[in-house]
CSV table of C-alpha atoms and ligand atoms in Angstrom, one decimal:
chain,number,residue,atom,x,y,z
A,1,UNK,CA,-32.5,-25.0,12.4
A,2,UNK,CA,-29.1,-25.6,14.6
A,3,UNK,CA,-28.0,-28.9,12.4
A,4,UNK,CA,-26.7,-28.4,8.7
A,5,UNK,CA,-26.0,-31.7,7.9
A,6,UNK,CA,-25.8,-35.2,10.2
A,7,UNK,CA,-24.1,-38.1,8.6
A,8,UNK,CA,-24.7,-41.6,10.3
A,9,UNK,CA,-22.0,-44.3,10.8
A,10,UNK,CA,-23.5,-47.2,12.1
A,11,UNK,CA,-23.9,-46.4,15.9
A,12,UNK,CA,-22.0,-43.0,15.5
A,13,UNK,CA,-24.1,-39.7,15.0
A,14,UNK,CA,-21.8,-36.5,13.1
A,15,UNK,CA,-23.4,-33.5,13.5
A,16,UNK,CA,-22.6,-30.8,11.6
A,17,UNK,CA,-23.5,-27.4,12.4
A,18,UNK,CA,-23.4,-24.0,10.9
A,19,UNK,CA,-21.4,-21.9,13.7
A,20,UNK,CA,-20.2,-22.8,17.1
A,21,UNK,CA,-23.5,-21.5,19.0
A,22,UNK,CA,-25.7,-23.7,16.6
A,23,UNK,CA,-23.7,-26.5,18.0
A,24,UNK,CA,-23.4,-25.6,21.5
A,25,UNK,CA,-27.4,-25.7,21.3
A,26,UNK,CA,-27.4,-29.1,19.6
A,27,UNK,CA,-25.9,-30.4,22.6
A,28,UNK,CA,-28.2,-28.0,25.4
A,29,UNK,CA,-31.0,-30.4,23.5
A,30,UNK,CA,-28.8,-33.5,24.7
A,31,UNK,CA,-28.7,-32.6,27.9
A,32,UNK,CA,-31.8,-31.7,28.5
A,33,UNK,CA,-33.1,-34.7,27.0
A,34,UNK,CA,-31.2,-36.3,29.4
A,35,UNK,CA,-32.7,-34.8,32.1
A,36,UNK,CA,-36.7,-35.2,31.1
A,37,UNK,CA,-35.9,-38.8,30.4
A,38,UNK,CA,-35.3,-39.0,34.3
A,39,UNK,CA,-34.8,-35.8,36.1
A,40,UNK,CA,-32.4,-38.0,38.5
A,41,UNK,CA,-30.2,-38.8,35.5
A,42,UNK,CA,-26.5,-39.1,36.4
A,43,UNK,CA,-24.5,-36.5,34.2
A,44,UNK,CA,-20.5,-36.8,32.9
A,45,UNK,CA,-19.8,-33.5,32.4
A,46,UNK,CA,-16.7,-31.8,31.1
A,47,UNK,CA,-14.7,-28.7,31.4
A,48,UNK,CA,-12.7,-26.5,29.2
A,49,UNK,CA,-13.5,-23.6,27.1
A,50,UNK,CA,-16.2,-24.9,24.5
A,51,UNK,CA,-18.7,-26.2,27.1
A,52,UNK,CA,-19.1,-22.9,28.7
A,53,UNK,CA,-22.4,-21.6,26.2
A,54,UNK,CA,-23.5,-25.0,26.6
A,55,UNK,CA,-23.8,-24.6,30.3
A,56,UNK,CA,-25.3,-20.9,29.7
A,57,UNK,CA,-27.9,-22.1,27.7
A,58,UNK,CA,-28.9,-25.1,30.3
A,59,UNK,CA,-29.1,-22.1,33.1
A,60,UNK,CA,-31.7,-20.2,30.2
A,61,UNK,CA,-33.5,-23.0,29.9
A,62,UNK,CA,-33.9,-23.9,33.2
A,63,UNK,CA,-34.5,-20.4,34.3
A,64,UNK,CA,-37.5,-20.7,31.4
A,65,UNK,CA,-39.0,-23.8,33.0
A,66,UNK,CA,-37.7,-26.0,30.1
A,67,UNK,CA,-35.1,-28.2,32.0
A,68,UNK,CA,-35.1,-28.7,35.9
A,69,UNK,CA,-31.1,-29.9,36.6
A,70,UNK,CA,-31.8,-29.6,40.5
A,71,UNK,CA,-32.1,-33.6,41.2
A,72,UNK,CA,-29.7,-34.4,38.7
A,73,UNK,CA,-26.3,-36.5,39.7
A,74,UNK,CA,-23.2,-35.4,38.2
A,75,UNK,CA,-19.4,-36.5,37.4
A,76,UNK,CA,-16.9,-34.8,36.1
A,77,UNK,CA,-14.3,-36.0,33.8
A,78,UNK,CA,-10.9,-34.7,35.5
A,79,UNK,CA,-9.5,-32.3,38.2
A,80,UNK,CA,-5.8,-31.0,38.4
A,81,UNK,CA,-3.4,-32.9,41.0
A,82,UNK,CA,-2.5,-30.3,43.6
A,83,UNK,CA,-5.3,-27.8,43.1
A,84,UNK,CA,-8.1,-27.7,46.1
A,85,UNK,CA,-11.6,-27.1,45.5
A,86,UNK,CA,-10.9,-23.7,46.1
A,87,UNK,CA,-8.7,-22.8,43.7
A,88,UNK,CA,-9.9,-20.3,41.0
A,89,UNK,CA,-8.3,-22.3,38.3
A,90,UNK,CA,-9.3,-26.1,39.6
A,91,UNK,CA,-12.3,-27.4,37.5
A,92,UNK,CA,-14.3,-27.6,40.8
A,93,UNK,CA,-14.3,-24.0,40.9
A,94,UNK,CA,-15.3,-23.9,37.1
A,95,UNK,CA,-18.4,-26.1,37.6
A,96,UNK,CA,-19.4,-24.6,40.5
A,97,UNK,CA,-19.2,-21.1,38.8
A,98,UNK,CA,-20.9,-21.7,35.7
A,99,UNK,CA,-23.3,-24.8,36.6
A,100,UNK,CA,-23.8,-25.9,39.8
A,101,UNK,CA,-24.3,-22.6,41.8
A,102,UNK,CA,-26.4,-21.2,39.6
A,103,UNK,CA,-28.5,-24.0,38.5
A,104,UNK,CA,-28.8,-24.8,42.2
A,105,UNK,CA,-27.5,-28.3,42.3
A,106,UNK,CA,-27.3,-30.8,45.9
A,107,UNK,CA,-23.6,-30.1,46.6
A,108,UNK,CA,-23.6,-33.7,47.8
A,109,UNK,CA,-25.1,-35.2,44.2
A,110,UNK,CA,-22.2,-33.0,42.7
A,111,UNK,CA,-18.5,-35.0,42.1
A,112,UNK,CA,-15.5,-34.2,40.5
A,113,UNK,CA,-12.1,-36.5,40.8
A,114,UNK,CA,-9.7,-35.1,44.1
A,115,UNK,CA,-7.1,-32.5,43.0
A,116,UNK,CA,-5.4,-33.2,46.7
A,117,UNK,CA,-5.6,-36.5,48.5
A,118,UNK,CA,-2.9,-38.4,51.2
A,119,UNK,CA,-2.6,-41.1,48.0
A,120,UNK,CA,-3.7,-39.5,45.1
A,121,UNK,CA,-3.3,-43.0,43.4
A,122,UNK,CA,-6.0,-44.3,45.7
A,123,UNK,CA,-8.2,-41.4,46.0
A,124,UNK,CA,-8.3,-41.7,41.7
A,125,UNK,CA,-9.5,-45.9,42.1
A,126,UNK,CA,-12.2,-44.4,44.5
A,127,UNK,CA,-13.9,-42.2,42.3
A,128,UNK,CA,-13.5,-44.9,40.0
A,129,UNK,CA,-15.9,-46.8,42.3
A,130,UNK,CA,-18.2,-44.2,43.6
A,131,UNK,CA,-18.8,-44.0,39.5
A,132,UNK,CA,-19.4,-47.9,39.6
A,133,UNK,CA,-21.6,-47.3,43.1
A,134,UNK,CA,-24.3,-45.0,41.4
A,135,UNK,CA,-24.4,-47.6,38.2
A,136,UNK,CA,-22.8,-45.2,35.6
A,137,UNK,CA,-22.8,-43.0,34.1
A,138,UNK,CA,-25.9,-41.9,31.9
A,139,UNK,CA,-25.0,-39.4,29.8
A,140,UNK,CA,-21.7,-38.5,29.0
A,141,UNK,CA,-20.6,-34.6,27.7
A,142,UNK,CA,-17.0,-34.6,26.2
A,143,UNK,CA,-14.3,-31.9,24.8
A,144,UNK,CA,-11.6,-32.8,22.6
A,145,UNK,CA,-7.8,-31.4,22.8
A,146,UNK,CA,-6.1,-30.8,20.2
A,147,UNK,CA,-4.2,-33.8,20.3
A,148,UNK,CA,-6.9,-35.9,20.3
A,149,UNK,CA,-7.2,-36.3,24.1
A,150,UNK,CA,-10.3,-36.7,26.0
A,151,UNK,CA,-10.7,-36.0,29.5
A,152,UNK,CA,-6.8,-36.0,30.2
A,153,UNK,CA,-6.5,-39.5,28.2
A,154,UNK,CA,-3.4,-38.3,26.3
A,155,UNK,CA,-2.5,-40.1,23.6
A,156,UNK,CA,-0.8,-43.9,24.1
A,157,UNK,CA,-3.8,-43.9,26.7
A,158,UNK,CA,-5.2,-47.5,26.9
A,159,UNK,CA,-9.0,-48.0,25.7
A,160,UNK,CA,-9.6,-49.6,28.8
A,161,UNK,CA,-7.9,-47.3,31.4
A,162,UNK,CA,-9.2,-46.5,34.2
A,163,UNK,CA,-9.7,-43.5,36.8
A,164,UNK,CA,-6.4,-42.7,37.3
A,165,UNK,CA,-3.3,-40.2,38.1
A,166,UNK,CA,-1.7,-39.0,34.8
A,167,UNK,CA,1.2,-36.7,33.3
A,168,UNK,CA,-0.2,-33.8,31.2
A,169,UNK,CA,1.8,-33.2,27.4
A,170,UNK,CA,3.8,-30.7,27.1
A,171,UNK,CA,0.9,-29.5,24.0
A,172,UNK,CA,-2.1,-30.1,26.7
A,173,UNK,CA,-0.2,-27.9,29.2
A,174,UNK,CA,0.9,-24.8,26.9
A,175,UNK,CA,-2.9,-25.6,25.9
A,176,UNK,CA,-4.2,-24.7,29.9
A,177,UNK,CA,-1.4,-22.0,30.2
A,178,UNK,CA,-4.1,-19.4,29.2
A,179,UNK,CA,-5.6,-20.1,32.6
A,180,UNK,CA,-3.0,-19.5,34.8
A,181,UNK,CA,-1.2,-16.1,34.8
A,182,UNK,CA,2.6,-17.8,35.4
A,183,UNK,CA,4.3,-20.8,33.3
A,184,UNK,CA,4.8,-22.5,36.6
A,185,UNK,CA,1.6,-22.7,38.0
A,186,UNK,CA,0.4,-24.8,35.4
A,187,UNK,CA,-0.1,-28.3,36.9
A,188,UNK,CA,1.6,-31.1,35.3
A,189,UNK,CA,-0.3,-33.9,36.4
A,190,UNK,CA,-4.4,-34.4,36.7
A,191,UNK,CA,-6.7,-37.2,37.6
A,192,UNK,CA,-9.0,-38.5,35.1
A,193,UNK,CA,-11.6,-40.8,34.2
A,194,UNK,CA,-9.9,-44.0,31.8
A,195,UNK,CA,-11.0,-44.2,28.0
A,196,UNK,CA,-12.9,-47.1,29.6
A,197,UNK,CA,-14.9,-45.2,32.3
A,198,UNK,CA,-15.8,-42.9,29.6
A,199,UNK,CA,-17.2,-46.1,27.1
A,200,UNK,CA,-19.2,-46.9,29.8
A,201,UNK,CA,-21.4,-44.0,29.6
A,202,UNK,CA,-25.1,-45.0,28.3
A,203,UNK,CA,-24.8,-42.5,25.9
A,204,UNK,CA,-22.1,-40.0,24.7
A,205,UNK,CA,-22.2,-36.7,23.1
A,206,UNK,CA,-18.2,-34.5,21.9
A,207,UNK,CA,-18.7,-31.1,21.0
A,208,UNK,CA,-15.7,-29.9,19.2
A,209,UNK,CA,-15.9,-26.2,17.8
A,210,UNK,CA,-13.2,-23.9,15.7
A,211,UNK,CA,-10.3,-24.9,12.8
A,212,UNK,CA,-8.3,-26.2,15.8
A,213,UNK,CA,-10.0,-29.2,16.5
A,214,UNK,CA,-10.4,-29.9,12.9
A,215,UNK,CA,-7.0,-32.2,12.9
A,216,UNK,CA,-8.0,-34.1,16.4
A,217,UNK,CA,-11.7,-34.6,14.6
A,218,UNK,CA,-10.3,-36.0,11.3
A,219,UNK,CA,-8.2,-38.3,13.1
A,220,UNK,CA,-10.8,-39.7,15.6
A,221,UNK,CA,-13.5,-40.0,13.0
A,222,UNK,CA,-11.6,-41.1,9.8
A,223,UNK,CA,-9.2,-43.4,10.8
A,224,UNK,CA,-9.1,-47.1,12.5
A,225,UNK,CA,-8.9,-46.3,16.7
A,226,UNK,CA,-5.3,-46.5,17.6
A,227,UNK,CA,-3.4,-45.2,20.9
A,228,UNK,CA,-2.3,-42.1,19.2
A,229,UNK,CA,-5.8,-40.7,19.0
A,230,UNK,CA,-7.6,-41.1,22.5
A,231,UNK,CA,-11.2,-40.0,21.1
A,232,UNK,CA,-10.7,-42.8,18.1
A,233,UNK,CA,-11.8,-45.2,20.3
A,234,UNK,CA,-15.0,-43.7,20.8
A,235,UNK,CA,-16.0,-44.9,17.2
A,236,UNK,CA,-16.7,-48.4,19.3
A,237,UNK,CA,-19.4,-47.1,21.3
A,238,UNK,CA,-23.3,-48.0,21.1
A,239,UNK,CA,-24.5,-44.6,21.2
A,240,UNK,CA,-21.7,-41.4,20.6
A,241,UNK,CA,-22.8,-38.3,18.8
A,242,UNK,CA,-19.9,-35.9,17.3
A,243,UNK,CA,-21.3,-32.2,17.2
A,244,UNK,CA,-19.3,-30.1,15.3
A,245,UNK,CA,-19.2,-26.2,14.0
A,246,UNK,CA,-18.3,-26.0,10.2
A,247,UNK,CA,-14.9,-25.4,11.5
A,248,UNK,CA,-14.1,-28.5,13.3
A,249,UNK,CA,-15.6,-30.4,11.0
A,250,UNK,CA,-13.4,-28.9,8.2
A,251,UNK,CA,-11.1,-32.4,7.8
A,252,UNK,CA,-13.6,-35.0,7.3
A,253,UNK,CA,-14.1,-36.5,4.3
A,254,UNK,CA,-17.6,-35.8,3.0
B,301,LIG,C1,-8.8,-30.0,28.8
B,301,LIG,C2,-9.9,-30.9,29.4
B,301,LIG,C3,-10.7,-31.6,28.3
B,301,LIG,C4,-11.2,-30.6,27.3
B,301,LIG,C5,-9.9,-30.0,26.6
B,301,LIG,C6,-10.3,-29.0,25.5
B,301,LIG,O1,-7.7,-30.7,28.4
B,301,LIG,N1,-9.4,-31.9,30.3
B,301,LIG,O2,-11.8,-32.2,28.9
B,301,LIG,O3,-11.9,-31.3,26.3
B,301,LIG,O4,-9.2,-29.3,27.6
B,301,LIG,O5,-10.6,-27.8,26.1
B,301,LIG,P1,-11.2,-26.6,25.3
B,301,LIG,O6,-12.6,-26.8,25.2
B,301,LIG,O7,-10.8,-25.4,26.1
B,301,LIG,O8,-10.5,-26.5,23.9
């Protein structure tokens, strides 16, 4: 049994689970039920540290016969501005590494935003519209920062923003500084999908794990949606699950 508890608020799904690997699982089941609803199924998927035993546990599956990700379509949510494809620390080089090599995915069916473009400005509205081309997004994966961010929407983000260039906070970039063995190679700037790409999304699912998402959780689930919590305004989507460890889940109200 990977859920302890799931509460139910209107169209939002909380659940909770007993440690971070019972939750990481909850959300495998998402994805995979993505993909057996139609194996074509166009995937938003995310980056960061807590997705990584998600994505081990699609390969298992897949490697089992259970899930088949090979036709899928995916998105991701954000790249770095000024880091290449082939850059160790560029999220391109983080999907490829622990999802899209291994599970064998069509290079061409695979898209993250550009890191490096002429106009970075207009390369960000075209991924905006090769989104819009494959009619959205189907099913959307999701971290959360500890500020509340989602992709790189920082807060003061607008719940209708756009693919777009965007300043990191000085909190998200200490946050990536574990990555990146000198201060100054940190980027400053990414491109990300808008609060309002990410609403699109047929269906959304946020895995937050650990006491240090506890804060961003509490203020995305409890309170009205407001600029200063970016994930708050995923409270007025149709269909948005919140999976949580016992940890993250440690400020809500129950
Ligand atoms: C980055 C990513 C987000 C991710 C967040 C949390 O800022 N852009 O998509 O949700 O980090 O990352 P972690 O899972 O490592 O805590």
């Amino acid at each position: 049994m990977n859920v302890s508890r799931i509460i139910r608020r209107g169209n939002l799904t909380i659940c909770i689970c007993d440690n971070a690997a019972a939750a990481a699982a909850v959300v495998a089941d998402h994805a995979c039920n993505a993909i057996l609803d139609d194996p074509k199924a166009k995937l938003g998927l995310a980056t960061g540290g807590t997705p990584v035993p998600v994505y081990e546990m699609l390969l298992e599956r897949q490697s089992k016969g259970l899930a088949d990700f090979r036709n899928a379509t995916t998105f991701n949510l954000d790249e770095y501005v000024g880091l290449s494809p082939e850059h160790p620390q560029s999220f391109a080089a983080y999907m490829r590494d622990n999802f899209f090599t291994p599970a064998e995915l069509n290079p061409d069916r695979t898209h993250l935003p550009p890191g490096i473009a002429d106009d970075i400005e207009a390369a960000a509205r075209d991924y905006e519209d090769l989104i819009e081309r494959h009619s959205g997004i189907d099913w959307q994966l999701l971290g959360i920062g500890n500020n509340g961010h989602i992709a790189f929407n920082e807060p003061g983000s607008l719940p209708n923003s756009r693919t777009r260039v965007v300043n990191l906070t000085q909190d998200t970039v200490n946050a990536n500084s574990r990555f990146f063995e000198a201060d100054e190679e940190v980027p400053r700037r990414a491109v990300t999908m808008g609060i309002g790409t990410i609403l699109r999304a047929r269906a959304i699912t946020l895995l937050a794990v650990g006491p240090n998402k506890a804060g961003a959780v509490a203020a995305a689930l409890e309170r009205k949606p407001s600029l200063e919590c970016p994930a708050s305004w995923l409270q007025q989507h149709a269909d948005v699950t919140f999976v949580l460890d016992d940890a993250a889940a440690g400020g809500l109200c129950r």
